[in-house]
Short mmCIF file of C-alpha atoms in Angstrom, two decimals:
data_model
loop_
_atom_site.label_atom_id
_atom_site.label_comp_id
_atom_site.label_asym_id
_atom_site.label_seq_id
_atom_site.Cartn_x
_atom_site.Cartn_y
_atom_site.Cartn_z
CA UNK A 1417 -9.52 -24.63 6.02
CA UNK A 1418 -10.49 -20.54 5.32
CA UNK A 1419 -13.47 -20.45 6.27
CA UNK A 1420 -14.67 -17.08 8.49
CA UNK A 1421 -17.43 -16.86 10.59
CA UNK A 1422 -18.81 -13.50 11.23
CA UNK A 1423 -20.37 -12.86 14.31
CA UNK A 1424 -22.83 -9.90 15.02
CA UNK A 1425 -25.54 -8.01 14.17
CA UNK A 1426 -27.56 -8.48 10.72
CA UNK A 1427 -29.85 -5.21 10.72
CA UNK A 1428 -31.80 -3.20 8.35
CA UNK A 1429 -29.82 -0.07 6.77
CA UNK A 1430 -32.42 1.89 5.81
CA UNK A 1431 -30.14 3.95 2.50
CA UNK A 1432 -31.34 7.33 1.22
CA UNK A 1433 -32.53 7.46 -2.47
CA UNK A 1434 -31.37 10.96 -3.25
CA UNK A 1435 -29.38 13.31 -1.85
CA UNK A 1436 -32.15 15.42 0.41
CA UNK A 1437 -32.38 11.99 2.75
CA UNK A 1438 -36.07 12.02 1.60
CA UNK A 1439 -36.54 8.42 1.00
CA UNK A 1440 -35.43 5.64 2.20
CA UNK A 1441 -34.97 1.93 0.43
CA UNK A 1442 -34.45 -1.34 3.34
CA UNK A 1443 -31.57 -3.32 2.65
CA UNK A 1444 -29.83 -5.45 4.32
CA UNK A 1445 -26.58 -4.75 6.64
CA UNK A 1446 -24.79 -4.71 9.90
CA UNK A 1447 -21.20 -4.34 9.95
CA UNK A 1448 -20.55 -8.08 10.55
CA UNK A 1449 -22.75 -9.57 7.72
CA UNK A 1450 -20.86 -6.98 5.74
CA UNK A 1451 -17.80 -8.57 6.20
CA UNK A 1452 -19.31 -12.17 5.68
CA UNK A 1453 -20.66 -10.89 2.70
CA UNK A 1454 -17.64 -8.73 1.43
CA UNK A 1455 -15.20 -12.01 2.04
CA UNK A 1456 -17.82 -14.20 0.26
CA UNK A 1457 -18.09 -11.98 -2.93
CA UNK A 1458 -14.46 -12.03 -3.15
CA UNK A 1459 -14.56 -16.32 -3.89
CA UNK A 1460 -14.06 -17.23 0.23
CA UNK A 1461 -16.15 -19.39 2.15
CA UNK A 1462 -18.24 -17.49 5.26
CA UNK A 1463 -20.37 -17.82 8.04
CA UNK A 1464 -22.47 -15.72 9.65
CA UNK A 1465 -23.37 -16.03 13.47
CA UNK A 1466 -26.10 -13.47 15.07
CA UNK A 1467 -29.59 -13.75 16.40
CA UNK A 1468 -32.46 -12.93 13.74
CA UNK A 1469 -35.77 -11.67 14.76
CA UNK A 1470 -39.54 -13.27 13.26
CA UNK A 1471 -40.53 -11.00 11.87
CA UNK A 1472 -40.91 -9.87 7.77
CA UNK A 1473 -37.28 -7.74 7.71
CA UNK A 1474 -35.59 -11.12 9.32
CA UNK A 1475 -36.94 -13.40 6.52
CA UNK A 1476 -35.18 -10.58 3.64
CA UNK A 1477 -32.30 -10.73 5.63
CA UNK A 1478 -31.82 -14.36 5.90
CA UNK A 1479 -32.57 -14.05 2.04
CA UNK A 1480 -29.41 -11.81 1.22
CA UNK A 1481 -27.26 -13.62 2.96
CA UNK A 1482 -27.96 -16.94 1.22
CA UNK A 1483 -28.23 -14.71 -2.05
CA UNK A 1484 -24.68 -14.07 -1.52
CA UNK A 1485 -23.19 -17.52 -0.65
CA UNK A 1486 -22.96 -16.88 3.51
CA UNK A 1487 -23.64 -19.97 5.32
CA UNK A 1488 -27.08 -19.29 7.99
CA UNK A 1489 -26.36 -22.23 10.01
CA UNK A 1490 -25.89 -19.74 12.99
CA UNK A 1491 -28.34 -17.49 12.31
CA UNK A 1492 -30.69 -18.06 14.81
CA UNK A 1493 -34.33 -17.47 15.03
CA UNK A 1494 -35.06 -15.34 18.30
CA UNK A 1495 -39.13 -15.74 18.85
CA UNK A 1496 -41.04 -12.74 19.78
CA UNK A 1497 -38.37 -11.06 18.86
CA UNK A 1498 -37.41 -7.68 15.90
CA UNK A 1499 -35.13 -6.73 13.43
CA UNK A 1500 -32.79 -3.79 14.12
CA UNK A 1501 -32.49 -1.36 12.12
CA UNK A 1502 -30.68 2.16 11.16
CA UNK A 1503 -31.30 4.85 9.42
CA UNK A 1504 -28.37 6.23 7.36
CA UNK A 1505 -27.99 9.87 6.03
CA UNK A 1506 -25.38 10.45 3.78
CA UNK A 1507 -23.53 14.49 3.63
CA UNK A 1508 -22.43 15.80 -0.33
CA UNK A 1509 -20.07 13.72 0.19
CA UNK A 1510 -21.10 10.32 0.56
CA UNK A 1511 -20.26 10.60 4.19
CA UNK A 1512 -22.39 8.55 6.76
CA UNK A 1513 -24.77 9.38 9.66
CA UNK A 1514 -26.57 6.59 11.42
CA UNK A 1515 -29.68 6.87 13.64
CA UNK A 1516 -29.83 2.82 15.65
CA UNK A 1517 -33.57 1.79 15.77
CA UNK A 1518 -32.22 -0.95 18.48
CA UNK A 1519 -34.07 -2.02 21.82
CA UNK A 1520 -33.71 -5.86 22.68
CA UNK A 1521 -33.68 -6.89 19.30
CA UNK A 1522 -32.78 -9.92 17.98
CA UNK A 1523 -29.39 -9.32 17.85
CA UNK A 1524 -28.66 -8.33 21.61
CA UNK A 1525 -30.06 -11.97 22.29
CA UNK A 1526 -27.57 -14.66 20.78
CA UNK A 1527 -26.39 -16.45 23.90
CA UNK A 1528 -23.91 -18.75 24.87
CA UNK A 1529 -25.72 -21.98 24.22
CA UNK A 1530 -26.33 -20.47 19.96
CA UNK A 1531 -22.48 -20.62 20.28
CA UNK A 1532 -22.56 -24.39 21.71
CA UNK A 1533 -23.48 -25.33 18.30
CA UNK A 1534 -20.35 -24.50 16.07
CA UNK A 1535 -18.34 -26.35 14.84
CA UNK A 1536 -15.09 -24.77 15.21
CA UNK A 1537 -12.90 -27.51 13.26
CA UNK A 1538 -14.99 -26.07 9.84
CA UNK A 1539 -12.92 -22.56 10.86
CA UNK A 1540 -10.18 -20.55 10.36
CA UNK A 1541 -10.77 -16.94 11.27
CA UNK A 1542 -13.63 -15.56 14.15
CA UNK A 1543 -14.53 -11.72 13.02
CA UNK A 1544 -16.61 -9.51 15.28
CA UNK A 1545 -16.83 -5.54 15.95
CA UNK A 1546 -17.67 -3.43 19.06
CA UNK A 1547 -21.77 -3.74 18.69
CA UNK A 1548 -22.16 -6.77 20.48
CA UNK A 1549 -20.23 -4.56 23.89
CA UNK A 1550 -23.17 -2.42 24.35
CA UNK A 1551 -24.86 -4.03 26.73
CA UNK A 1552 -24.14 -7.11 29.28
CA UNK A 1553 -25.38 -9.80 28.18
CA UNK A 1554 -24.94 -9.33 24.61
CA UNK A 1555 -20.95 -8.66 25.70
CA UNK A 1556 -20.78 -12.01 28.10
CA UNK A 1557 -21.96 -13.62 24.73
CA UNK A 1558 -19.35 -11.92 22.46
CA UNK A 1559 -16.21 -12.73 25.09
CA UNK A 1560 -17.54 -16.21 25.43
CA UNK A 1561 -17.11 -16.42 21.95
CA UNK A 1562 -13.77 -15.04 21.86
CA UNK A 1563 -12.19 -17.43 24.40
CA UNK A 1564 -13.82 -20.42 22.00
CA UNK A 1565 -11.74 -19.23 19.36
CA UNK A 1566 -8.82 -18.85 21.74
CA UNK A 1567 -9.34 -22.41 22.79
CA UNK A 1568 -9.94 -23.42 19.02
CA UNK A 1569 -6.63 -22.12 18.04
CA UNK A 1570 -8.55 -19.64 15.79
CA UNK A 1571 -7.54 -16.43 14.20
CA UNK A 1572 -9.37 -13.46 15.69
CA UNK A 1573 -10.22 -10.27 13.98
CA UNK A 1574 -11.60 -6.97 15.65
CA UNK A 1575 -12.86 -4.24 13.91
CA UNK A 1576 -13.43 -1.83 16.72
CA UNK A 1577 -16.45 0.06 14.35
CA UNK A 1578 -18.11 2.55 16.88
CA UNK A 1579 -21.40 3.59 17.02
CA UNK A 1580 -21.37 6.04 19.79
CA UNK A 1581 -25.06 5.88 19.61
CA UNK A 1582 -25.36 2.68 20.84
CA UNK A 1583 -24.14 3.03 24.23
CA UNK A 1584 -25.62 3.94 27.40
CA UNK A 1585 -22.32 5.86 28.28
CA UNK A 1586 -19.67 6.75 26.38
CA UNK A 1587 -17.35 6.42 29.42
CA UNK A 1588 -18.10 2.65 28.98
CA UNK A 1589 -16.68 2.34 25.80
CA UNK A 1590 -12.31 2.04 26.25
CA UNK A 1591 -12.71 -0.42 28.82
CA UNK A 1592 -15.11 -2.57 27.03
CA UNK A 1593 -13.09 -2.39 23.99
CA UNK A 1594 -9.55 -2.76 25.30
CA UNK A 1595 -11.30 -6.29 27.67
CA UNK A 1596 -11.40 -7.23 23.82
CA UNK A 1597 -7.77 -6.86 23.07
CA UNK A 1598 -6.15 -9.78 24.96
CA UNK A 1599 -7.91 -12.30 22.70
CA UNK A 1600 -7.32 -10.77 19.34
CA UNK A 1601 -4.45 -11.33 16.77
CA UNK A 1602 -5.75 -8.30 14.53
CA UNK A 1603 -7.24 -4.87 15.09
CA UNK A 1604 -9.03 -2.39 13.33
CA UNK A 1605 -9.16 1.27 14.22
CA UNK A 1606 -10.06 4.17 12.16
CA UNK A 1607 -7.93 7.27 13.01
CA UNK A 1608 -11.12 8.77 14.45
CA UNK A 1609 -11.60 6.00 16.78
CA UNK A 1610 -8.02 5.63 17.83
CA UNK A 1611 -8.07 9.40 18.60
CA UNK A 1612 -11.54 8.73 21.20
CA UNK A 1613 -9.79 5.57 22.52
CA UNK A 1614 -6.59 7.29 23.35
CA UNK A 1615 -8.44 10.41 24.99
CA UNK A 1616 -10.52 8.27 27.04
CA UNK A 1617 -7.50 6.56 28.59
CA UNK A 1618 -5.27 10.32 28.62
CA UNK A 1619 -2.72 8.64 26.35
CA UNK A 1620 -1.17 9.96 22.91
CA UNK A 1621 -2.37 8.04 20.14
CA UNK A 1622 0.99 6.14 19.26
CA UNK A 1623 1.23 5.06 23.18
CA UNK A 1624 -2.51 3.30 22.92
CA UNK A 1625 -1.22 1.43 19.53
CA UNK A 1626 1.57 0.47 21.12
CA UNK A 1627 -0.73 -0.90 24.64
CA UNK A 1628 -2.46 -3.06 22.40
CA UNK A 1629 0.48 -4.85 20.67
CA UNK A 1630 2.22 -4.97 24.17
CA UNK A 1631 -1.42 -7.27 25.73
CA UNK A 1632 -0.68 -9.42 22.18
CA UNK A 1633 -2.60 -8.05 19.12
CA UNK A 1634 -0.08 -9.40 16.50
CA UNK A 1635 -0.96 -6.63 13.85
CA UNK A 1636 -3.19 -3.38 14.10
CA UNK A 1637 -4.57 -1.81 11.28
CA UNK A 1638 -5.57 2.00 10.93
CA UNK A 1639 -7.31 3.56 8.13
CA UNK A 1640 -8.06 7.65 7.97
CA UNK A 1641 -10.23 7.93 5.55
CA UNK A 1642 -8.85 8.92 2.06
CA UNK A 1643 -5.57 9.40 3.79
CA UNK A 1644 -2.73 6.59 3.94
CA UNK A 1645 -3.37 3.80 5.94
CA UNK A 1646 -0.67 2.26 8.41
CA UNK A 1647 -0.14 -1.27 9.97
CA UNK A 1648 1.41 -1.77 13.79
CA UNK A 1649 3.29 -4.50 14.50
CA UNK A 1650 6.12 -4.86 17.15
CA UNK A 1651 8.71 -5.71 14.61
CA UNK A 1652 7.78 -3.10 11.73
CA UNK A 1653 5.32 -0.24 10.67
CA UNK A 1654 3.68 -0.05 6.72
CA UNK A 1655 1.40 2.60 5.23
CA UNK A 1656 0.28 2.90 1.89
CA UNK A 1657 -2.15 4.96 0.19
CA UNK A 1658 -6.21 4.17 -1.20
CA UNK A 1659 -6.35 4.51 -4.95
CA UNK A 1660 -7.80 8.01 -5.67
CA UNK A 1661 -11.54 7.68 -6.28
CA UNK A 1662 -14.87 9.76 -5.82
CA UNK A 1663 -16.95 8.41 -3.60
CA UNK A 1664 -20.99 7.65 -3.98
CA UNK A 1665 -20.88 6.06 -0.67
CA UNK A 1666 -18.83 5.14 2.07
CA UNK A 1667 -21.24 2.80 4.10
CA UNK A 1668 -19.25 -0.11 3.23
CA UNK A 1669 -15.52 0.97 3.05
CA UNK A 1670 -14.49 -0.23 6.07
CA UNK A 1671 -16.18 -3.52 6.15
CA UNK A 1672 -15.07 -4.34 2.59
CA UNK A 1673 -11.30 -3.10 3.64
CA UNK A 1674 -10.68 -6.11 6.55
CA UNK A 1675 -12.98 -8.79 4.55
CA UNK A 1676 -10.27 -7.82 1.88
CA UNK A 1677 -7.55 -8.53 4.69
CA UNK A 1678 -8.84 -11.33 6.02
CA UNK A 1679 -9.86 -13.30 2.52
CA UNK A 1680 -5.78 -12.23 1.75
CA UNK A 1681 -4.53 -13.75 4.24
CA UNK A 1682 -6.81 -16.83 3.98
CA UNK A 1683 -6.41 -17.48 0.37
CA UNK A 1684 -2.92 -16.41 -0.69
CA UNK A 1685 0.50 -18.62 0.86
CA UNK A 1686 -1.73 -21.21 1.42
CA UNK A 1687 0.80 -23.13 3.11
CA UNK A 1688 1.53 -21.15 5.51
CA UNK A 1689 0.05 -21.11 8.73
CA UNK A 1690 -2.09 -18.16 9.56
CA UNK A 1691 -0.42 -16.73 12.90
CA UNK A 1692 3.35 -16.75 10.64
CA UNK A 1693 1.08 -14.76 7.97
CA UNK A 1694 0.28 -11.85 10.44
CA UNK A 1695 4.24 -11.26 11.32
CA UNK A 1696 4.89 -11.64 7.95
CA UNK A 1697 6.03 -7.91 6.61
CA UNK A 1698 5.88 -8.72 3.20
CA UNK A 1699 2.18 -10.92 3.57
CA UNK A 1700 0.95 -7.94 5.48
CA UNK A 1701 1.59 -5.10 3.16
CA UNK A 1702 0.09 -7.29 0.38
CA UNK A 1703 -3.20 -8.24 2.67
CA UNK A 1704 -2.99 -4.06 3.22
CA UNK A 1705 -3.12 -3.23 -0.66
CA UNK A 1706 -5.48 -6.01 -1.14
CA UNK A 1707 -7.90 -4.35 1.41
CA UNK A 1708 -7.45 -0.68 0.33
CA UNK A 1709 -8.68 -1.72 -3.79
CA UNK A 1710 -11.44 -3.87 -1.58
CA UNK A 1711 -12.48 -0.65 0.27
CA UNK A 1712 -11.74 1.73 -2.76
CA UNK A 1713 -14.34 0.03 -4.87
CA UNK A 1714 -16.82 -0.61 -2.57
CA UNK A 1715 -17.33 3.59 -2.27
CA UNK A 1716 -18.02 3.58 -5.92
CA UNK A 1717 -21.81 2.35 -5.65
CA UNK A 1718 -24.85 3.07 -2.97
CA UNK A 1719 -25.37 -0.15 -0.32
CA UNK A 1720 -23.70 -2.08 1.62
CA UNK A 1721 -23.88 -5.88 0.17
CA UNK A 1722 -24.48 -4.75 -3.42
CA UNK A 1723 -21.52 -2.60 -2.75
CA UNK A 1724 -19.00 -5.19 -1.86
CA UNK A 1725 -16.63 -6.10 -4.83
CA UNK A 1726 -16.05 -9.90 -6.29
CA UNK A 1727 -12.49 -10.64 -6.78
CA UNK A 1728 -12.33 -9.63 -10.62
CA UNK A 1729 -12.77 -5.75 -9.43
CA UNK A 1730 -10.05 -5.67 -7.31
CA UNK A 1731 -7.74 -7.42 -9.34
#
């Protein structure tokens, strides 16, 4: 049983076509489906959970997924509802900008009784990032979700992901965030984010890593870019550096880096259970070099699903 489900927004990315930003081709994204998608294109088996809008962008969204072997069954249909969608600029050097195009979409309205219908015994691993805390009742959703997977004895996976953009405050955003921590067995930061979440709450970086491990994140994983990334974990510390590349575009990096992770850990020691995985040195730094080649080569072409590498590119 590997299976991930994905839970999130699915959203438009609308991707320059040269380097001037003056055109602009839809296709589809959201951080989530990226890492349904990612862990899919690698040979594992996803889901992807989110609300989906009726109108024409919803219908090509739907579309890629199923293009790209991610289970819809909780992709739900929100009537009278749109598609989100974001408008990303990228700097000479493939760096990202994002402009959200994202009031009561389709996405802000999955509710507690769309989760009601998984089926948690088809699951190993429940992924989500920080999108779905930018509002109430699209957070009450999210956290209901998260104690299901508690209660299901499921793996959880946070990539924290932030889009200051999307928030009403930006004083909102630790607390929200760190409510997250108690249910998770991994985290995501970039060094950026770790850096905002650690001013925020007027501690040094290393003392918030160590606040999450000590409210029980097994295993926290931070990426800096084309620097080294390092893994957190109360009994031992890893970093390791990206293979040296030039990048087109970095829209996908970090999504492709934890579905890397997470189809690791899923599909390799099969016999082992997943929670002796994660406090497993010698697993982790593997699922760590396994995710840096998955990131690495998704910078090497323009997207975000097309991006995403099968397994015979990273191995």
């Amino acid at each position: 049983m590997t299976q991930l489900l994905s839970l999130g927004e699915l959203l438009i990315d609308m991707l320059p076509q040269d380097s001037q930003n003056s055109a602009y081709l839809p296709i589809a994204g959201g951080a989530p489906a990226n890492v349904a998608v990612g862990y899919a294109k690698l040979g594992g088996k996803a889901a992807f959970c989110g609300g989906m809008g009726d109108d024409y962008f919803a219908k090509q969204l739907a579309k890629a997924l199923t293009q790209y072997n991610v289970s819809t069954d909780y992709l739900f249909t929100v009537m009278g509802s749109q598609t989100a969608m974001v408008i990303v600029s990228l700097d000479d050097t493939g760096e990202r900008s994002f402009n959200f195009y994202r009031q009561n979409t389709a996405d802000l309205l999955l509710t507690s009784d769309h989760l009601a219908q998984i089926q948690w015994e088809k699951l190993s691993t429940l992924h989500f990032c920080s999108n779905t805390l930018t509002n109430n009742a699209i957070a009450q959703t999210t956290f209901s979700a998260l104690q299901l997977a508690k209660s299901n004895n499921k793996l959880v996976s946070f990539d924290v992901n932030l889009r200051y953009s999307l928030w009403q405050s930006i004083d909102d955003i630790e607390a929200n965030v760190r409510a997250c921590y108690e249910y998770c067995d991994i985290v995501k930061l970039s060094r950026d984010e770790l850096n905002f979440l650690a001013e925020q709450t007027k501690q040094l970086p290393e003392d918030y890593l160590q606040s999450l491990l000590d409210v029980g994140v097994s295993v926290v994983f931070l990426t800096d870019g084309p620097e080294p990334a390092t893994v957190y974990h109360n009994e031992f510390t890893l970093s390791e550096s990206a293979p040296i590349i030039t990048a087109v575009d970095t829209t996908s990096a970090g999504d492709a880096f934890i579905a890397g992770v997470l189809y690791y850990l899923n599909h390799n020691n099969e016999d082992v259970l997943l929670t002796t995985k994660i406090n497993d040195e010698k697993i982790v730094k593997r699922a760590l070099n396994f995710g840096l080649k998955c990131g690495s080569k998704a910078c090497l072409a323009k997207g975000a699903f097309p991006a995403l590498p099968v397994l015979a590119d990273v191995i």
